[in-house]
Short mmCIF file of C-alpha atoms and ligand atoms in Angstrom, two decimals:
data_model
loop_
_atom_site.label_atom_id
_atom_site.label_comp_id
_atom_site.label_asym_id
_atom_site.label_seq_id
_atom_site.Cartn_x
_atom_site.Cartn_y
_atom_site.Cartn_z
CA MET A 25 0.00 0.00 0.00
CA SER A 26 1.34 3.44 -0.87
CA ALA A 27 1.62 6.08 1.81
CA LYS A 28 -1.19 8.64 2.14
CA PRO A 29 -0.24 11.76 0.17
CA ASP A 30 1.19 14.55 2.28
CA TYR A 31 0.40 17.75 0.39
CA ARG A 32 2.13 20.78 1.85
CA ALA A 33 2.48 24.49 1.10
CA TRP A 34 4.36 27.35 2.69
CA PHE A 35 5.15 31.06 2.25
CA GLU A 36 8.40 31.74 0.44
CA SER A 37 10.21 35.01 -0.25
CA LEU A 38 10.11 35.92 -3.95
CA ARG A 39 13.67 37.17 -3.84
CA ASP A 40 15.23 34.66 -1.48
CA PRO A 41 13.75 31.14 -1.74
CA SER A 42 15.62 30.10 1.39
CA GLU A 43 13.32 32.31 3.47
CA ARG A 44 10.23 30.28 4.27
CA HIS A 45 7.35 30.69 6.70
CA ARG A 46 4.49 28.44 7.77
CA LEU A 47 1.08 29.41 6.42
CA ASP A 48 -0.24 29.82 9.97
CA GLU A 49 2.37 32.46 10.75
CA VAL A 50 1.16 36.06 10.78
CA VAL A 51 3.52 37.32 8.09
CA TYR A 52 2.89 39.32 4.91
CA THR A 53 6.34 40.22 3.60
CA ASP A 54 9.83 38.76 3.74
CA SER A 55 12.47 40.07 6.15
CA ALA A 56 13.51 42.70 3.58
CA GLY A 57 9.93 43.92 3.11
CA GLY A 58 9.54 42.11 -0.24
CA LEU A 59 6.61 40.02 -1.40
CA LEU A 60 5.96 36.45 -0.34
CA HIS A 61 4.24 33.81 -2.41
CA VAL A 62 2.76 30.46 -1.51
CA VAL A 63 4.79 27.52 -2.78
CA HIS A 64 3.45 23.98 -2.96
CA ASP A 65 5.33 20.71 -2.62
CA MET A 66 5.17 20.01 -6.34
CA ASP A 67 6.91 16.64 -6.07
CA GLU A 68 4.08 15.37 -3.95
CA LEU A 69 1.46 16.75 -6.37
CA LYS A 70 3.33 15.23 -9.33
CA LYS A 71 2.78 11.76 -7.93
CA THR A 72 -0.73 12.07 -9.35
CA PRO A 73 -0.72 12.12 -13.18
CA GLY A 74 -2.23 15.13 -14.99
CA ASP A 75 -5.13 13.10 -16.37
CA GLU A 76 -5.98 11.87 -12.91
CA TRP A 77 -6.13 15.46 -11.59
CA LYS A 78 -8.48 16.33 -14.45
CA ARG A 79 -10.72 13.44 -13.51
CA ILE A 80 -10.72 14.46 -9.83
CA PHE A 81 -11.55 18.10 -10.63
CA MET A 82 -14.33 17.17 -13.06
CA GLU A 83 -15.90 14.73 -10.63
CA ARG A 84 -16.03 17.12 -7.69
CA GLY A 85 -17.70 20.03 -9.48
CA HIS A 86 -21.29 20.83 -8.55
CA ARG A 87 -21.42 18.00 -6.00
CA ASN A 88 -22.20 18.39 -2.35
CA GLU A 89 -19.33 16.70 -0.53
CA TRP A 90 -17.98 19.42 1.78
CA PRO A 91 -16.10 21.48 0.76
CA TYR A 92 -15.16 20.05 -2.65
CA GLY A 93 -18.25 21.29 -4.48
CA SER A 94 -16.81 24.82 -4.40
CA GLY A 95 -14.85 25.80 -7.50
CA VAL A 96 -11.96 26.75 -5.24
CA TRP A 97 -12.08 23.85 -2.77
CA GLY A 98 -12.60 21.29 -5.51
CA LYS A 99 -8.89 22.00 -6.08
CA LYS A 100 -8.00 22.01 -2.40
CA GLU A 101 -4.73 20.05 -2.78
CA TRP A 102 -3.46 22.76 -5.14
CA VAL A 103 -4.80 25.65 -3.06
CA LEU A 104 -4.54 25.15 0.69
CA PRO A 105 -4.03 21.47 1.45
CA GLU A 106 -3.36 21.71 5.18
CA VAL A 107 -6.54 23.41 6.32
CA ASP A 108 -9.00 21.19 8.14
CA ASN A 109 -12.23 20.78 6.16
CA GLU A 110 -14.12 21.85 9.27
CA ASN A 111 -12.40 25.22 9.18
CA VAL A 112 -13.15 25.93 5.55
CA VAL A 113 -15.39 28.99 5.17
CA SER A 114 -17.03 28.62 1.78
CA MET A 115 -20.16 29.78 0.00
CA TYR A 116 -19.52 27.49 -2.92
CA GLU A 117 -17.77 30.17 -4.93
CA GLY A 118 -16.31 29.53 -8.37
CA HIS A 119 -17.97 27.53 -11.16
CA THR A 120 -18.99 30.84 -12.71
CA ASN A 121 -20.24 30.74 -16.27
CA LEU A 122 -17.94 30.94 -19.25
CA PHE A 123 -19.75 31.47 -22.51
CA TRP A 124 -19.29 32.30 -26.16
CA ALA A 125 -20.16 35.97 -26.70
CA GLU A 126 -20.99 35.33 -30.33
CA ARG A 127 -22.71 38.56 -31.26
CA TYR A 128 -20.32 40.93 -29.53
CA GLY A 129 -17.37 38.93 -30.87
CA ARG A 130 -18.69 39.40 -34.38
CA GLU A 131 -18.83 43.16 -33.81
CA LEU A 132 -15.17 43.13 -32.79
CA GLY A 133 -14.14 40.82 -35.60
CA ILE A 134 -13.25 37.98 -33.23
CA GLU A 135 -15.03 34.74 -34.07
CA ASP A 136 -14.17 32.97 -30.86
CA LEU A 137 -14.71 35.50 -28.08
CA TRP A 138 -15.64 34.17 -24.64
CA LEU A 139 -16.58 35.85 -21.38
CA LYS A 140 -15.84 34.45 -17.94
CA LEU A 141 -18.37 35.99 -15.58
CA CYS A 142 -16.54 36.00 -12.27
CA GLY A 143 -19.06 38.50 -10.94
CA ASN A 144 -21.75 35.82 -10.80
CA SER A 145 -20.59 34.94 -7.34
CA HIS A 146 -21.73 35.35 -3.76
CA THR A 147 -20.69 39.00 -3.31
CA GLY A 148 -20.66 39.83 -7.01
CA SER A 149 -16.94 39.81 -7.82
CA PHE A 150 -13.96 37.47 -8.23
CA LYS A 151 -12.73 38.60 -4.81
CA ASP A 152 -14.74 35.73 -3.29
CA LEU A 153 -12.27 33.24 -4.77
CA GLY A 154 -9.40 34.62 -2.71
CA MET A 155 -11.35 35.53 0.38
CA THR A 156 -12.68 32.03 0.99
CA VAL A 157 -9.06 30.87 1.24
CA LEU A 158 -7.85 33.70 3.45
CA VAL A 159 -10.75 33.54 5.90
CA SER A 160 -10.51 29.74 6.06
CA MET A 161 -6.84 30.04 6.99
CA VAL A 162 -7.72 32.58 9.67
CA LYS A 163 -10.30 30.20 11.13
CA GLU A 164 -7.72 27.42 11.04
CA MET A 165 -5.14 29.66 12.76
CA ILE A 166 -7.61 30.64 15.48
CA SER A 167 -8.37 26.95 16.05
CA ARG A 168 -4.61 26.33 16.39
CA GLY A 169 -4.44 28.98 19.11
CA VAL A 170 -3.12 31.98 17.16
CA GLU A 171 -4.59 35.21 18.53
CA ILE A 172 -6.34 37.22 15.83
CA PRO A 173 -8.66 39.96 17.11
CA ALA A 174 -10.02 40.89 13.67
CA VAL A 175 -9.39 40.76 9.94
CA ALA A 176 -8.99 44.01 8.01
CA CYS A 177 -8.59 45.37 4.50
CA ALA A 178 -8.36 48.54 2.48
CA SER A 179 -10.61 48.31 -0.51
CA THR A 180 -11.93 49.88 -3.66
CA GLY A 181 -15.22 48.16 -2.81
CA ASP A 182 -15.13 44.51 -3.81
CA THR A 183 -12.47 43.20 -1.44
CA SER A 184 -14.34 44.72 1.50
CA ALA A 185 -17.62 43.14 0.35
CA ALA A 186 -16.02 39.72 0.11
CA LEU A 187 -14.13 40.01 3.40
CA SER A 188 -17.24 41.18 5.24
CA ALA A 189 -19.36 38.31 3.97
CA TYR A 190 -16.86 35.52 4.63
CA ALA A 191 -15.84 36.92 8.01
CA ALA A 192 -19.51 37.22 9.01
CA ALA A 193 -20.12 33.61 7.94
CA ALA A 194 -17.20 32.53 10.14
CA GLY A 195 -18.12 34.80 13.06
CA ILE A 196 -14.81 36.67 12.87
CA PRO A 197 -14.77 40.50 13.28
CA ALA A 198 -14.04 42.37 10.04
CA ILE A 199 -12.77 45.95 9.63
CA VAL A 200 -12.82 47.71 6.28
CA PHE A 201 -11.21 50.99 5.20
CA LEU A 202 -12.86 52.60 2.20
CA PRO A 203 -12.03 55.78 0.31
CA LYS A 204 -14.98 58.05 1.12
CA GLY A 205 -17.23 58.77 -1.85
CA LYS A 206 -15.13 56.71 -4.28
CA ILE A 207 -17.00 53.40 -4.34
CA SER A 208 -20.45 52.48 -5.59
CA MET A 209 -23.55 52.48 -3.37
CA ALA A 210 -23.95 48.72 -3.78
CA GLN A 211 -20.37 48.13 -2.74
CA LEU A 212 -20.77 50.32 0.33
CA ILE A 213 -23.95 48.65 1.52
CA GLN A 214 -22.45 45.15 1.37
CA PRO A 215 -20.04 45.45 4.36
CA VAL A 216 -22.59 47.63 6.15
CA ALA A 217 -25.21 44.87 5.84
CA ASN A 218 -22.77 42.13 6.83
CA GLY A 219 -21.95 43.90 10.08
CA ALA A 220 -18.34 44.83 9.39
CA ILE A 221 -16.78 47.85 11.10
CA VAL A 222 -16.80 50.25 8.15
CA PHE A 223 -14.50 53.28 8.01
CA ALA A 224 -14.99 55.75 5.16
CA LEU A 225 -11.71 57.67 5.08
CA ASP A 226 -11.03 61.00 3.51
CA THR A 227 -8.40 59.65 1.10
CA ASP A 228 -8.00 57.34 -1.90
CA PHE A 229 -7.34 53.58 -1.98
CA ASP A 230 -3.60 54.03 -1.63
CA GLY A 231 -4.20 56.16 1.49
CA CYS A 232 -6.49 53.45 2.97
CA MET A 233 -3.76 50.90 2.27
CA GLU A 234 -1.30 52.90 4.37
CA ILE A 235 -3.71 52.88 7.32
CA VAL A 236 -4.47 49.16 7.14
CA LYS A 237 -0.76 48.36 6.98
CA GLN A 238 -0.29 50.32 10.20
CA VAL A 239 -3.13 48.69 12.11
CA SER A 240 -1.94 45.27 11.03
CA ALA A 241 1.66 45.97 12.02
CA ARG A 242 0.88 47.69 15.30
CA ASP A 243 -2.39 46.25 16.51
CA GLY A 244 -2.23 42.66 15.34
CA VAL A 245 -5.29 42.67 13.10
CA TYR A 246 -4.86 40.23 10.26
CA LEU A 247 -4.29 41.84 6.85
CA ALA A 248 -6.64 40.64 4.11
CA ASN A 249 -5.32 42.64 1.15
CA SER A 250 -3.82 40.78 -1.78
CA MET A 251 -0.39 41.61 -0.45
CA ASN A 252 -1.31 38.61 1.68
CA SER A 253 -0.55 35.91 -0.85
CA LEU A 254 -3.11 33.47 0.58
CA ARG A 255 -5.70 35.28 -1.52
CA ILE A 256 -3.75 34.61 -4.68
CA GLU A 257 -4.08 30.87 -3.99
CA GLY A 258 -7.85 31.05 -4.30
CA GLN A 259 -7.84 33.52 -7.18
CA LYS A 260 -5.47 31.35 -9.20
CA THR A 261 -8.30 28.86 -9.71
CA VAL A 262 -9.84 31.23 -12.28
CA GLY A 263 -7.37 30.31 -15.02
CA ILE A 264 -7.57 26.63 -14.14
CA GLU A 265 -11.35 26.76 -14.20
CA ILE A 266 -11.48 28.55 -17.57
CA ILE A 267 -9.27 25.92 -19.17
CA GLN A 268 -11.25 23.14 -17.51
CA GLN A 269 -14.46 24.66 -18.89
CA LEU A 270 -12.87 24.70 -22.36
CA ASP A 271 -12.30 20.95 -22.03
CA TRP A 272 -8.62 21.55 -21.26
CA GLU A 273 -7.98 23.46 -24.48
CA VAL A 274 -5.82 26.49 -23.82
CA PRO A 275 -7.16 29.72 -25.40
CA ASP A 276 -4.89 32.04 -27.39
CA TRP A 277 -5.54 35.09 -25.23
CA LEU A 278 -6.71 35.91 -21.73
CA VAL A 279 -7.64 39.56 -21.16
CA ILE A 280 -7.97 40.77 -17.57
CA PRO A 281 -8.45 44.23 -16.02
CA GLY A 282 -5.73 45.10 -13.51
CA GLY A 283 -5.47 47.49 -10.56
CA ASN A 284 -3.49 46.17 -7.61
CA LEU A 285 -2.31 43.43 -10.01
CA GLY A 286 -2.90 40.48 -7.71
CA ASN A 287 -5.43 38.90 -10.04
CA VAL A 288 -3.19 38.74 -13.09
CA SER A 289 -0.45 37.26 -10.94
CA ALA A 290 -2.96 34.68 -9.73
CA LEU A 291 -4.14 33.92 -13.25
CA ALA A 292 -0.58 33.11 -14.33
CA LYS A 293 0.13 31.11 -11.19
CA GLY A 294 -2.81 28.79 -11.82
CA ILE A 295 -1.70 28.18 -15.39
CA ASP A 296 1.87 27.59 -14.18
CA MET A 297 0.54 24.68 -12.15
CA LEU A 298 -1.45 23.26 -15.06
CA LEU A 299 1.74 23.27 -17.13
CA GLU A 300 4.02 21.90 -14.44
CA LEU A 301 1.64 19.13 -13.46
CA GLY A 302 1.07 18.13 -17.06
CA LEU A 303 -2.62 19.01 -17.51
CA VAL A 304 -1.86 21.28 -20.48
CA THR A 305 1.17 21.83 -22.70
CA ARG A 306 0.77 25.23 -24.30
CA LYS A 307 0.62 28.76 -22.93
CA PRO A 308 -1.97 31.42 -23.61
CA ARG A 309 -0.92 35.05 -24.01
CA ILE A 310 -2.10 37.48 -21.34
CA CYS A 311 -3.25 41.08 -21.72
CA VAL A 312 -3.66 43.30 -18.67
CA ALA A 313 -6.12 46.12 -19.31
CA GLN A 314 -5.77 49.32 -17.29
CA ALA A 315 -7.79 52.50 -17.12
CA GLU A 316 -5.82 55.35 -18.67
CA ALA A 317 -6.41 57.27 -15.43
CA ALA A 318 -4.64 54.60 -13.38
CA ASN A 319 -2.06 53.09 -15.70
CA PRO A 320 1.31 52.60 -13.98
CA LEU A 321 1.72 49.11 -15.46
CA TYR A 322 0.89 50.39 -18.94
CA LEU A 323 3.56 53.09 -18.57
CA SER A 324 6.07 50.51 -17.39
CA TYR A 325 5.19 48.23 -20.32
CA GLN A 326 5.94 51.13 -22.70
CA ARG A 327 9.49 50.97 -21.35
CA ASP A 328 9.77 47.17 -21.57
CA PHE A 329 9.22 46.90 -17.81
CA GLU A 330 12.72 48.26 -17.22
CA VAL A 331 11.32 50.58 -14.57
CA PHE A 332 8.13 50.63 -12.61
CA GLU A 333 7.02 53.94 -11.14
CA PRO A 334 3.94 54.37 -8.95
CA ILE A 335 1.68 57.23 -10.01
CA ALA A 336 -1.13 59.21 -8.41
CA ALA A 337 -4.22 57.51 -9.84
CA ARG A 338 -6.85 59.88 -11.21
CA LYS A 339 -10.58 59.42 -10.94
CA THR A 340 -11.99 56.72 -13.19
CA LEU A 341 -15.38 55.08 -13.71
CA ALA A 342 -13.50 51.82 -13.23
CA SER A 343 -13.26 52.65 -9.53
CA ALA A 344 -12.11 49.19 -8.42
CA ILE A 345 -8.89 49.63 -10.38
CA GLN A 346 -8.20 53.24 -9.44
CA ILE A 347 -4.83 52.31 -7.96
CA GLY A 348 -1.56 54.11 -8.59
CA ASN A 349 0.80 52.07 -6.44
CA PRO A 350 -0.10 48.42 -7.04
CA VAL A 351 1.16 46.00 -4.41
CA SER A 352 1.71 43.11 -6.83
CA ALA A 353 3.45 44.97 -9.67
CA GLU A 354 6.55 42.81 -9.41
CA LYS A 355 4.55 39.56 -9.62
CA ALA A 356 2.49 40.91 -12.50
CA ILE A 357 5.55 41.90 -14.53
CA ASP A 358 7.04 38.47 -13.96
CA ALA A 359 3.76 36.87 -15.12
CA LEU A 360 3.59 39.02 -18.25
CA ARG A 361 7.17 38.24 -19.16
CA ARG A 362 6.46 34.52 -18.92
CA TYR A 363 3.17 34.65 -20.83
CA ASP A 364 4.26 36.86 -23.74
CA GLY A 365 2.08 39.49 -22.17
CA VAL A 366 0.95 42.94 -23.22
CA VAL A 367 -0.64 45.87 -21.40
CA GLU A 368 -3.33 48.00 -23.00
CA GLN A 369 -5.24 50.96 -21.65
CA ALA A 370 -8.71 52.43 -22.12
CA SER A 371 -9.90 56.00 -21.73
CA GLU A 372 -13.11 56.82 -19.85
CA ALA A 373 -15.05 57.17 -23.10
CA GLU A 374 -13.62 53.94 -24.49
CA LEU A 375 -14.54 51.90 -21.42
CA ALA A 376 -18.03 53.40 -21.21
CA GLU A 377 -18.76 52.78 -24.90
CA ALA A 378 -17.34 49.24 -24.74
CA CYS A 379 -19.71 48.49 -21.85
CA ALA A 380 -22.67 49.99 -23.65
CA ALA A 381 -21.97 48.25 -26.97
CA ALA A 382 -21.47 44.88 -25.28
CA ASP A 383 -24.57 45.38 -23.13
CA ARG A 384 -26.53 45.81 -26.38
CA THR A 385 -25.59 42.23 -27.24
CA GLY A 386 -27.06 40.88 -24.01
CA LEU A 387 -24.17 41.33 -21.61
CA PHE A 388 -24.32 43.56 -18.52
CA ASN A 389 -20.84 44.77 -17.84
CA CYS A 390 -19.16 46.48 -14.93
CA PRO A 391 -16.79 49.33 -15.93
CA HIS A 392 -13.68 47.19 -15.26
CA THR A 393 -14.91 44.60 -17.70
CA GLY A 394 -15.48 47.57 -20.02
CA VAL A 395 -11.77 48.37 -19.73
CA ALA A 396 -10.94 44.78 -20.71
CA LEU A 397 -13.41 44.83 -23.61
CA ALA A 398 -12.04 48.14 -24.89
CA ALA A 399 -8.50 46.73 -24.70
CA THR A 400 -9.59 43.61 -26.59
CA LYS A 401 -11.04 45.79 -29.31
CA LYS A 402 -7.76 47.73 -29.61
CA LEU A 403 -5.64 44.59 -29.77
CA ARG A 404 -7.89 43.26 -32.53
CA GLU A 405 -7.65 46.56 -34.43
CA ARG A 406 -3.87 46.43 -34.18
CA GLY A 407 -3.89 42.85 -35.47
CA LEU A 408 -2.24 41.48 -32.35
CA ILE A 409 -5.38 39.45 -31.75
CA ARG A 410 -6.26 37.64 -34.97
CA ALA A 411 -9.77 37.03 -36.26
CA SER A 412 -9.57 33.32 -35.56
CA ASP A 413 -8.00 33.56 -32.09
CA ARG A 414 -9.85 32.19 -29.12
CA VAL A 415 -10.01 35.06 -26.64
CA VAL A 416 -11.33 34.87 -23.08
CA VAL A 417 -12.17 38.17 -21.39
CA ILE A 418 -12.30 37.93 -17.61
CA SER A 419 -15.26 39.89 -16.32
CA THR A 420 -14.37 40.76 -12.76
CA ALA A 421 -17.61 42.01 -11.19
CA HIS A 422 -21.35 41.96 -11.71
CA GLY A 423 -22.79 44.92 -13.58
CA LEU A 424 -25.50 45.33 -10.96
CA LYS A 425 -22.88 46.56 -8.50
CA PHE A 426 -22.33 49.54 -10.78
CA VAL A 427 -25.81 50.64 -11.78
CA ASP A 428 -25.01 54.23 -10.80
CA PHE A 429 -22.54 54.30 -13.70
CA LYS A 430 -25.01 52.77 -16.13
CA VAL A 431 -27.83 55.07 -15.08
CA SER A 432 -25.60 58.12 -15.64
CA TYR A 433 -24.52 56.78 -19.04
CA HIS A 434 -28.07 56.28 -20.26
CA ARG A 435 -29.19 59.62 -18.81
CA MET A 436 -26.25 61.17 -20.69
CA GLU A 437 -24.96 62.60 -17.44
CA LEU A 438 -21.41 61.26 -17.41
CA ALA A 439 -18.90 64.08 -17.16
CA ASP A 440 -16.91 64.65 -20.36
CA ILE A 441 -18.55 61.72 -22.17
CA VAL A 442 -21.14 62.00 -24.92
CA SER A 443 -22.99 58.68 -24.66
CA GLU A 444 -23.15 57.08 -28.10
CA LEU A 445 -25.74 54.46 -27.24
CA PRO A 446 -28.06 56.00 -24.65
CA ASN A 447 -31.36 54.22 -24.16
CA PRO A 448 -33.40 56.18 -21.63
CA PRO A 449 -36.94 55.07 -20.85
CA ILE A 450 -39.55 56.77 -23.05
CA GLU A 451 -42.02 58.59 -20.83
CA LEU A 452 -45.53 58.88 -22.28
CA PRO A 453 -49.11 59.27 -21.10
CA ALA A 454 -50.97 55.92 -20.90
CA ASP A 455 -52.76 56.44 -24.20
CA TYR A 456 -52.90 53.62 -26.80
CA ASP A 457 -52.51 55.70 -29.94
CA THR A 458 -49.59 57.70 -28.59
CA VAL A 459 -47.85 54.51 -27.38
CA ARG A 460 -48.46 52.68 -30.67
CA GLY A 461 -47.04 55.53 -32.74
CA ALA A 462 -43.91 55.73 -30.59
CA MET A 463 -43.51 51.94 -30.59
CA LEU A 464 -43.66 51.57 -34.36
CA LYS A 465 -41.25 54.46 -34.82
CA GLU A 466 -38.73 52.91 -32.42
CA ILE A 467 -38.91 49.45 -34.02
CA GLU A 468 -38.37 51.00 -37.43
CA GLN A 469 -35.44 53.18 -36.29
CA ARG A 470 -33.62 50.57 -34.24
CA PHE A 471 -34.05 47.40 -36.22
CA HIS A 472 -34.72 48.52 -39.79
CA GLY A 473 -33.14 51.98 -39.89
C1 PLP B 28 -10.21 44.06 -7.51
C2 PLP B 28 -10.81 44.25 -8.81
C3 PLP B 28 -10.06 44.35 -9.99
C4 PLP B 28 -8.56 44.39 -9.99
O1 PLP B 28 -7.91 43.25 -9.50
P1 PLP B 28 -6.42 43.42 -8.99
O2 PLP B 28 -6.04 42.12 -8.42
O3 PLP B 28 -6.44 44.51 -7.98
O4 PLP B 28 -5.61 43.81 -10.19
C5 PLP B 28 -10.71 44.45 -11.19
N1 PLP B 28 -12.05 44.49 -11.25
C6 PLP B 28 -12.81 44.41 -10.16
C7 PLP B 28 -14.28 44.47 -10.31
C8 PLP B 28 -12.22 44.29 -8.91
O5 PLP B 28 -12.99 44.22 -7.81
#
């Protein structure tokens, strides 16, 4: 009989692999202040052949055996093997729909355009994928006797929603620091409803980040930002899941909006594992899409990543990526170098029109997805994406979290933007003849004009 597998993972310094820490240690950076990442015992994972992993992952999906029915925990051995199943805090995240956006693809001249709707998740964004892992580890640490008074994050709205929900489910106090007036109403009400301690600070995201770093360093609250690489372990399942949903065929391009740049790092890390463990053999290319108003990675890409300089992010409709000093820039640059990556940017008008045009084909996009769609359009126009390429755009949040933006667009009230596709409700008296006349005119104009 062969020995029971002993899957293990630990934190490792990016710069100095000899510096390691246990995952139940309260540690976010290496001794020189650099980033950590989670490293798995790959030799142990390699004992299972690639095809066998595929079979295991396929079998667990959508089933009820705790916690493997979750899209994240169905890959537990690759994510966080040492946590006790009883300490897993999951709302069966993942398994979000990936579908062929045929009509919008045709408009862009891309036959094989797909959308991965990560926003169809418990709190409406991909942040659930990482937060289930981080909060589960916190629950595990508490059960091992580590003292953690609360979990905290700075947020542009979606991280705080995810943290608040998962912490509430686990009964762990959550503290969130939000830039006052810079997030959507839906995003603000989520942590409020989940009972988190909500601070609206008179600063931007980067300013909130400075505060949360201080309270975590001085007051022992556990830091839940993506600087904490536990979150990356959950988020990395997105790339694995996309390829699984494509029956293990690797697409030509993955396009992802980037702010703090944890998610693109995670995307690459998941695909790294697929390659190393023999589930796939080819690499996709990756495009990070940034808002022009918050584009430090784009600027660095223009200089072949030779330098990376933080900027002061300006206001953008894509508020969740309004970040000038991204924590995971170094990891993202490494990922883009390995995946023949590019960085594209979108102006406010470009992202708003991309959202509106795609919405007309039945989608319902958040502004960050609009940034990714606008970037996809530009790459196609430049010929970098070819007509026959299979392209997967990662939609990061649900459009319903950003109705304020959509309402303003259709009311033609967005500052400095002339909406090209406004569709405001037509207000009329309840009179049959008036309604009929307007109806026939609209059908004629819109569908036969
Ligand atoms: C967090 C977030 C992003 C950016 O992800 P990063 O890891 O910070 O690059 C993009 N879109 C939405 C909706 C988000 O919530």
